[in-house]
Amino acid sequence: MHAGRERRYIEKLNMNTEISGFPGLSGCIIEVFRNTETTYVRKITRDMIYAPRLKKQAQKQREFFLKNSLPYLLIPEIIREDEGYDYYSFEMPYYRSKNYIEFFQNATRSDIDSIVNKLIEFVEYNLAESSPTEITKEKLLDKYYDVQKKTSENSIIDIEVKEDIFRQSDSIFSVLEDSMSIPVGYCHGDLTFSNILFNKDKKEIVLLDWLDTFIETPLQDIVKLRQDSKYYWSLNLYQSSFDRTKMLLVMEYVDKKIDTYFAKHSFYNDYYRVFQLLNFLRILPYAKKESTVSFLKKSIEAIISDQ
Ligand SMILES: Nc1ncnc2c1ncn2[C@@H]1O[C@H](COP(=O)(O)OP(=O)(O)OP(=O)(O)O)[C@@H](O)[C@H]1O
Ligand SMILES: [Mg+2]
């Protein structure tokens, strides 16, 4: 690929994360370019504190692109990376597709079953390549205290709300076993439905926005899927109108399938709840709106009271 020569022919089509309807938390910029043969996407950060994470995203995406053997899974190839003193960016092919809300709103039951089965198979594929690993209570507690500290610095959250959330969360973290056996190896890292694109012919799914996570476990991908199917995270961020009743019914159906399927794994039965709790707590430091804080608080309380 002669990326340097190509750039002379490029036409910029769009330049904002609004193309997806889901605003990302990292503030990355998404640009779509076209030349005579190809349309491609450039993901850029100008936040040099965030840049190493975006770089890791490109590394992880490349690794999975190279090792992927699931025929229905499309992982955009990293075509080129670029770096300057005040930016980092990478480029990949653009996949013309639907987001999950556009897709599920007009989906039949068999379309939904087929998507959920593909996602389950992706998690199982990673599970087969992961190994049971002892994770200490200290490791989870370190992360928990780190999140507490970062949350205390987020001034848009009332002190009482912070205290309330962490007092309730303490009850879950204080009763953790000293060591927990969890599969560690491979995962997407941020497998919410906003990072999955759907093809018109319904045969393939595209996985975007890979993320390094503090424990590379397939459990993280189940947690992220259920962040949407059980708690409607991405639905609440979506900026276009949609049939809410239909989406809630679809999500309820999807959630039940995921939960029922993974119940055969003891790591899921034993540790899903604490990982889901930690997942929502980890968003708190980055919450910029009152509505996000109250959404997180409600979800965290639901996780804690869920038996
Ligand atoms: N290769 C691609 N093909 C088609 N659309 C893409 C592609 N990459 C990104 N997009 C669109 O841009 C949206 C945002 O991309 P992405 O999920 O990578 O970033 P983000 O969620 O804004 O950022 P972050 O989660 O890192 O803060 C996607 O939901 C998708 O609609
Ligand atoms: Mg995203």
mmCIF file with all atom_site columns, C-alpha atoms in Angstrom, residues 18-139:
data_model
loop_
_atom_site.group_PDB
_atom_site.id
_atom_site.type_symbol
_atom_site.label_atom_id
_atom_site.label_alt_id
_atom_site.label_comp_id
_atom_site.label_asym_id
_atom_site.label_entity_id
_atom_site.label_seq_id
_atom_site.pdbx_PDB_ins_code
_atom_site.Cartn_x
_atom_site.Cartn_y
_atom_site.Cartn_z
_atom_site.occupancy
_atom_site.B_iso_or_equiv
_atom_site.pdbx_formal_charge
_atom_site.auth_seq_id
_atom_site.auth_comp_id
_atom_site.auth_asym_id
_atom_site.auth_atom_id
_atom_site.pdbx_PDB_model_num
ATOM 1   C CA . GLU A 1 18  ? -21.182 11.600  15.589 1.00 0.00 ? 18  GLU A CA 1
ATOM 2   C CA . ILE A 1 19  ? -21.097 9.406   12.492 1.00 0.00 ? 19  ILE A CA 1
ATOM 3   C CA . SER A 1 20  ? -21.779 6.510   14.820 1.00 0.00 ? 20  SER A CA 1
ATOM 4   C CA . GLY A 1 21  ? -24.281 8.184   17.140 1.00 0.00 ? 21  GLY A CA 1
ATOM 5   C CA . PHE A 1 22  ? -22.218 6.984   20.119 1.00 0.00 ? 22  PHE A CA 1
ATOM 6   C CA . PRO A 1 23  ? -19.863 9.586   21.559 1.00 0.00 ? 23  PRO A CA 1
ATOM 7   C CA . GLY A 1 24  ? -16.683 7.875   22.804 1.00 0.00 ? 24  GLY A CA 1
ATOM 8   C CA . LEU A 1 25  ? -15.221 8.725   26.206 1.00 0.00 ? 25  LEU A CA 1
ATOM 9   C CA . SER A 1 26  ? -11.603 9.090   25.104 1.00 0.00 ? 26  SER A CA 1
ATOM 10  C CA . GLY A 1 27  ? -12.227 12.105  22.854 1.00 0.00 ? 27  GLY A CA 1
ATOM 11  C CA . CYS A 1 28  ? -10.566 10.462  19.842 1.00 0.00 ? 28  CYS A CA 1
ATOM 12  C CA . ILE A 1 29  ? -11.370 11.919  16.446 1.00 0.00 ? 29  ILE A CA 1
ATOM 13  C CA . ILE A 1 30  ? -12.632 9.666   13.677 1.00 0.00 ? 30  ILE A CA 1
ATOM 14  C CA . GLU A 1 31  ? -12.062 10.804  10.099 1.00 0.00 ? 31  GLU A CA 1
ATOM 15  C CA . VAL A 1 32  ? -13.320 9.009   7.024  1.00 0.00 ? 32  VAL A CA 1
ATOM 16  C CA . PHE A 1 33  ? -11.303 9.400   3.839  1.00 0.00 ? 33  PHE A CA 1
ATOM 17  C CA . ARG A 1 34  ? -11.808 8.215   0.296  1.00 0.00 ? 34  ARG A CA 1
ATOM 18  C CA . ASN A 1 35  ? -9.538  7.817   -2.670 1.00 0.00 ? 35  ASN A CA 1
ATOM 19  C CA . THR A 1 36  ? -10.360 6.279   -6.030 1.00 0.00 ? 36  THR A CA 1
ATOM 20  C CA . GLU A 1 37  ? -10.267 2.680   -4.774 1.00 0.00 ? 37  GLU A CA 1
ATOM 21  C CA . THR A 1 38  ? -10.783 2.629   -1.027 1.00 0.00 ? 38  THR A CA 1
ATOM 22  C CA . THR A 1 39  ? -12.607 4.292   1.809  1.00 0.00 ? 39  THR A CA 1
ATOM 23  C CA . TYR A 1 40  ? -10.779 4.228   5.079  1.00 0.00 ? 40  TYR A CA 1
ATOM 24  C CA . VAL A 1 41  ? -10.913 5.545   8.614  1.00 0.00 ? 41  VAL A CA 1
ATOM 25  C CA . ARG A 1 42  ? -8.286  7.385   10.606 1.00 0.00 ? 42  ARG A CA 1
ATOM 26  C CA . LYS A 1 43  ? -8.573  7.367   14.393 1.00 0.00 ? 43  LYS A CA 1
ATOM 27  C CA . ILE A 1 44  ? -6.600  10.180  16.007 1.00 0.00 ? 44  ILE A CA 1
ATOM 28  C CA . THR A 1 45  ? -5.824  11.395  19.494 1.00 0.00 ? 45  THR A CA 1
ATOM 29  C CA . ARG A 1 46  ? -4.207  14.717  20.335 1.00 0.00 ? 46  ARG A CA 1
ATOM 30  C CA . ASP A 1 47  ? -4.197  13.845  24.016 1.00 0.00 ? 47  ASP A CA 1
ATOM 31  C CA . MET A 1 48  ? -0.624  12.642  24.531 1.00 0.00 ? 48  MET A CA 1
ATOM 32  C CA . ILE A 1 49  ? -1.554  11.064  27.869 1.00 0.00 ? 49  ILE A CA 1
ATOM 33  C CA . TYR A 1 50  ? -4.100  8.918   26.011 1.00 0.00 ? 50  TYR A CA 1
ATOM 34  C CA . ALA A 1 51  ? -1.827  8.244   22.991 1.00 0.00 ? 51  ALA A CA 1
ATOM 35  C CA . PRO A 1 52  ? -0.107  5.118   24.446 1.00 0.00 ? 52  PRO A CA 1
ATOM 36  C CA . ARG A 1 53  ? -3.539  3.514   24.957 1.00 0.00 ? 53  ARG A CA 1
ATOM 37  C CA . LEU A 1 54  ? -4.588  4.221   21.380 1.00 0.00 ? 54  LEU A CA 1
ATOM 38  C CA . LYS A 1 55  ? -1.288  2.742   20.250 1.00 0.00 ? 55  LYS A CA 1
ATOM 39  C CA . LYS A 1 56  ? -2.035  -0.384  22.294 1.00 0.00 ? 56  LYS A CA 1
ATOM 40  C CA . GLN A 1 57  ? -5.472  -0.449  20.663 1.00 0.00 ? 57  GLN A CA 1
ATOM 41  C CA . ALA A 1 58  ? -3.821  -0.581  17.222 1.00 0.00 ? 58  ALA A CA 1
ATOM 42  C CA . GLN A 1 59  ? -1.428  -3.323  18.416 1.00 0.00 ? 59  GLN A CA 1
ATOM 43  C CA . LYS A 1 60  ? -4.267  -5.421  19.805 1.00 0.00 ? 60  LYS A CA 1
ATOM 44  C CA . GLN A 1 61  ? -6.419  -4.946  16.698 1.00 0.00 ? 61  GLN A CA 1
ATOM 45  C CA . ARG A 1 62  ? -3.462  -5.982  14.483 1.00 0.00 ? 62  ARG A CA 1
ATOM 46  C CA . GLU A 1 63  ? -2.779  -9.051  16.617 1.00 0.00 ? 63  GLU A CA 1
ATOM 47  C CA . PHE A 1 64  ? -6.400  -10.203 16.354 1.00 0.00 ? 64  PHE A CA 1
ATOM 48  C CA . PHE A 1 65  ? -6.555  -9.359  12.635 1.00 0.00 ? 65  PHE A CA 1
ATOM 49  C CA . LEU A 1 66  ? -3.568  -11.662 12.066 1.00 0.00 ? 66  LEU A CA 1
ATOM 50  C CA . LYS A 1 67  ? -4.771  -14.549 14.222 1.00 0.00 ? 67  LYS A CA 1
ATOM 51  C CA . ASN A 1 68  ? -8.490  -14.418 13.425 1.00 0.00 ? 68  ASN A CA 1
ATOM 52  C CA . SER A 1 69  ? -9.841  -17.629 11.941 1.00 0.00 ? 69  SER A CA 1
ATOM 53  C CA . LEU A 1 70  ? -13.550 -17.069 12.504 1.00 0.00 ? 70  LEU A CA 1
ATOM 54  C CA . PRO A 1 71  ? -15.029 -16.595 9.010  1.00 0.00 ? 71  PRO A CA 1
ATOM 55  C CA . TYR A 1 72  ? -17.859 -14.252 10.023 1.00 0.00 ? 72  TYR A CA 1
ATOM 56  C CA . LEU A 1 73  ? -15.639 -11.956 12.042 1.00 0.00 ? 73  LEU A CA 1
ATOM 57  C CA . LEU A 1 74  ? -14.208 -8.890  10.341 1.00 0.00 ? 74  LEU A CA 1
ATOM 58  C CA . ILE A 1 75  ? -11.389 -7.095  12.098 1.00 0.00 ? 75  ILE A CA 1
ATOM 59  C CA . PRO A 1 76  ? -10.183 -3.999  10.238 1.00 0.00 ? 76  PRO A CA 1
ATOM 60  C CA . GLU A 1 77  ? -6.527  -4.300  9.219  1.00 0.00 ? 77  GLU A CA 1
ATOM 61  C CA . ILE A 1 78  ? -4.225  -1.594  10.568 1.00 0.00 ? 78  ILE A CA 1
ATOM 62  C CA . ILE A 1 79  ? -2.999  -0.065  7.336  1.00 0.00 ? 79  ILE A CA 1
ATOM 63  C CA . ARG A 1 80  ? -0.753  2.609   8.749  1.00 0.00 ? 80  ARG A CA 1
ATOM 64  C CA . GLU A 1 81  ? 0.216   4.380   11.955 1.00 0.00 ? 81  GLU A CA 1
ATOM 65  C CA . ASP A 1 82  ? 1.386   7.951   12.238 1.00 0.00 ? 82  ASP A CA 1
ATOM 66  C CA . GLU A 1 83  ? 2.845   9.862   15.123 1.00 0.00 ? 83  GLU A CA 1
ATOM 67  C CA . GLY A 1 84  ? 3.983   13.420  15.866 1.00 0.00 ? 84  GLY A CA 1
ATOM 68  C CA . TYR A 1 85  ? 4.866   15.358  18.979 1.00 0.00 ? 85  TYR A CA 1
ATOM 69  C CA . ASP A 1 86  ? 1.205   16.253  19.554 1.00 0.00 ? 86  ASP A CA 1
ATOM 70  C CA . TYR A 1 87  ? -0.764  13.389  17.964 1.00 0.00 ? 87  TYR A CA 1
ATOM 71  C CA . TYR A 1 88  ? -0.925  9.676   17.303 1.00 0.00 ? 88  TYR A CA 1
ATOM 72  C CA . SER A 1 89  ? -3.177  8.070   14.677 1.00 0.00 ? 89  SER A CA 1
ATOM 73  C CA . PHE A 1 90  ? -3.839  4.817   12.873 1.00 0.00 ? 90  PHE A CA 1
ATOM 74  C CA . GLU A 1 91  ? -5.757  3.965   9.728  1.00 0.00 ? 91  GLU A CA 1
ATOM 75  C CA . MET A 1 92  ? -7.933  1.019   8.747  1.00 0.00 ? 92  MET A CA 1
ATOM 76  C CA . PRO A 1 93  ? -10.458 0.153   6.006  1.00 0.00 ? 93  PRO A CA 1
ATOM 77  C CA . TYR A 1 94  ? -13.934 1.619   6.350  1.00 0.00 ? 94  TYR A CA 1
ATOM 78  C CA . TYR A 1 95  ? -16.734 -0.949  6.596  1.00 0.00 ? 95  TYR A CA 1
ATOM 79  C CA . ARG A 1 96  ? -20.061 0.318   5.365  1.00 0.00 ? 96  ARG A CA 1
ATOM 80  C CA . SER A 1 97  ? -22.505 -1.118  7.860  1.00 0.00 ? 97  SER A CA 1
ATOM 81  C CA . LYS A 1 98  ? -25.242 -0.612  10.421 1.00 0.00 ? 98  LYS A CA 1
ATOM 82  C CA . ASN A 1 99  ? -24.872 0.041   14.120 1.00 0.00 ? 99  ASN A CA 1
ATOM 83  C CA . TYR A 1 100 ? -26.575 -2.369  16.527 1.00 0.00 ? 100 TYR A CA 1
ATOM 84  C CA . ILE A 1 101 ? -29.654 -0.197  17.021 1.00 0.00 ? 101 ILE A CA 1
ATOM 85  C CA . GLU A 1 102 ? -30.315 0.121   13.288 1.00 0.00 ? 102 GLU A CA 1
ATOM 86  C CA . PHE A 1 103 ? -29.686 -3.605  12.919 1.00 0.00 ? 103 PHE A CA 1
ATOM 87  C CA . PHE A 1 104 ? -31.719 -4.948  15.855 1.00 0.00 ? 104 PHE A CA 1
ATOM 88  C CA . GLN A 1 105 ? -34.714 -2.702  15.235 1.00 0.00 ? 105 GLN A CA 1
ATOM 89  C CA . ASN A 1 106 ? -35.471 -4.555  12.018 1.00 0.00 ? 106 ASN A CA 1
ATOM 90  C CA . ALA A 1 107 ? -34.088 -7.934  13.017 1.00 0.00 ? 107 ALA A CA 1
ATOM 91  C CA . THR A 1 108 ? -36.018 -11.199 13.131 1.00 0.00 ? 108 THR A CA 1
ATOM 92  C CA . ARG A 1 109 ? -35.566 -13.633 16.005 1.00 0.00 ? 109 ARG A CA 1
ATOM 93  C CA . SER A 1 110 ? -33.328 -15.784 13.856 1.00 0.00 ? 110 SER A CA 1
ATOM 94  C CA . ASP A 1 111 ? -31.160 -12.742 12.946 1.00 0.00 ? 111 ASP A CA 1
ATOM 95  C CA . ILE A 1 112 ? -30.752 -12.009 16.660 1.00 0.00 ? 112 ILE A CA 1
ATOM 96  C CA . ASP A 1 113 ? -29.993 -15.650 17.486 1.00 0.00 ? 113 ASP A CA 1
ATOM 97  C CA . SER A 1 114 ? -27.361 -15.733 14.793 1.00 0.00 ? 114 SER A CA 1
ATOM 98  C CA . ILE A 1 115 ? -25.626 -12.584 16.109 1.00 0.00 ? 115 ILE A CA 1
ATOM 99  C CA . VAL A 1 116 ? -25.667 -13.757 19.724 1.00 0.00 ? 116 VAL A CA 1
ATOM 100 C CA . ASN A 1 117 ? -24.289 -17.148 18.684 1.00 0.00 ? 117 ASN A CA 1
ATOM 101 C CA . LYS A 1 118 ? -21.423 -15.430 16.843 1.00 0.00 ? 118 LYS A CA 1
ATOM 102 C CA . LEU A 1 119 ? -20.581 -13.316 19.863 1.00 0.00 ? 119 LEU A CA 1
ATOM 103 C CA . ILE A 1 120 ? -20.707 -16.350 22.151 1.00 0.00 ? 120 ILE A CA 1
ATOM 104 C CA . GLU A 1 121 ? -18.460 -18.225 19.735 1.00 0.00 ? 121 GLU A CA 1
ATOM 105 C CA . PHE A 1 122 ? -15.966 -15.328 19.741 1.00 0.00 ? 122 PHE A CA 1
ATOM 106 C CA . VAL A 1 123 ? -15.817 -15.423 23.560 1.00 0.00 ? 123 VAL A CA 1
ATOM 107 C CA . GLU A 1 124 ? -15.486 -19.228 23.514 1.00 0.00 ? 124 GLU A CA 1
ATOM 108 C CA . TYR A 1 125 ? -12.681 -18.966 20.935 1.00 0.00 ? 125 TYR A CA 1
ATOM 109 C CA . ASN A 1 126 ? -10.783 -16.667 23.298 1.00 0.00 ? 126 ASN A CA 1
ATOM 110 C CA . LEU A 1 127 ? -11.594 -18.895 26.264 1.00 0.00 ? 127 LEU A CA 1
ATOM 111 C CA . ALA A 1 128 ? -10.075 -21.879 24.488 1.00 0.00 ? 128 ALA A CA 1
ATOM 112 C CA . GLU A 1 129 ? -6.841  -19.890 24.127 1.00 0.00 ? 129 GLU A CA 1
ATOM 113 C CA . SER A 1 130 ? -6.830  -18.593 27.697 1.00 0.00 ? 130 SER A CA 1
ATOM 114 C CA . SER A 1 131 ? -5.577  -20.408 30.789 1.00 0.00 ? 131 SER A CA 1
ATOM 115 C CA . PRO A 1 132 ? -7.101  -20.564 34.251 1.00 0.00 ? 132 PRO A CA 1
ATOM 116 C CA . THR A 1 133 ? -5.081  -18.124 36.333 1.00 0.00 ? 133 THR A CA 1
ATOM 117 C CA . GLU A 1 134 ? -5.125  -17.295 40.030 1.00 0.00 ? 134 GLU A CA 1
ATOM 118 C CA . ILE A 1 135 ? -6.019  -13.639 40.487 1.00 0.00 ? 135 ILE A CA 1
ATOM 119 C CA . THR A 1 136 ? -5.415  -12.381 44.001 1.00 0.00 ? 136 THR A CA 1
ATOM 120 C CA . LYS A 1 137 ? -7.839  -10.354 46.033 1.00 0.00 ? 137 LYS A CA 1
ATOM 121 C CA . GLU A 1 138 ? -5.081  -7.705  46.288 1.00 0.00 ? 138 GLU A CA 1
ATOM 122 C CA . LYS A 1 139 ? -5.032  -7.246  42.521 1.00 0.00 ? 139 LYS A CA 1
#
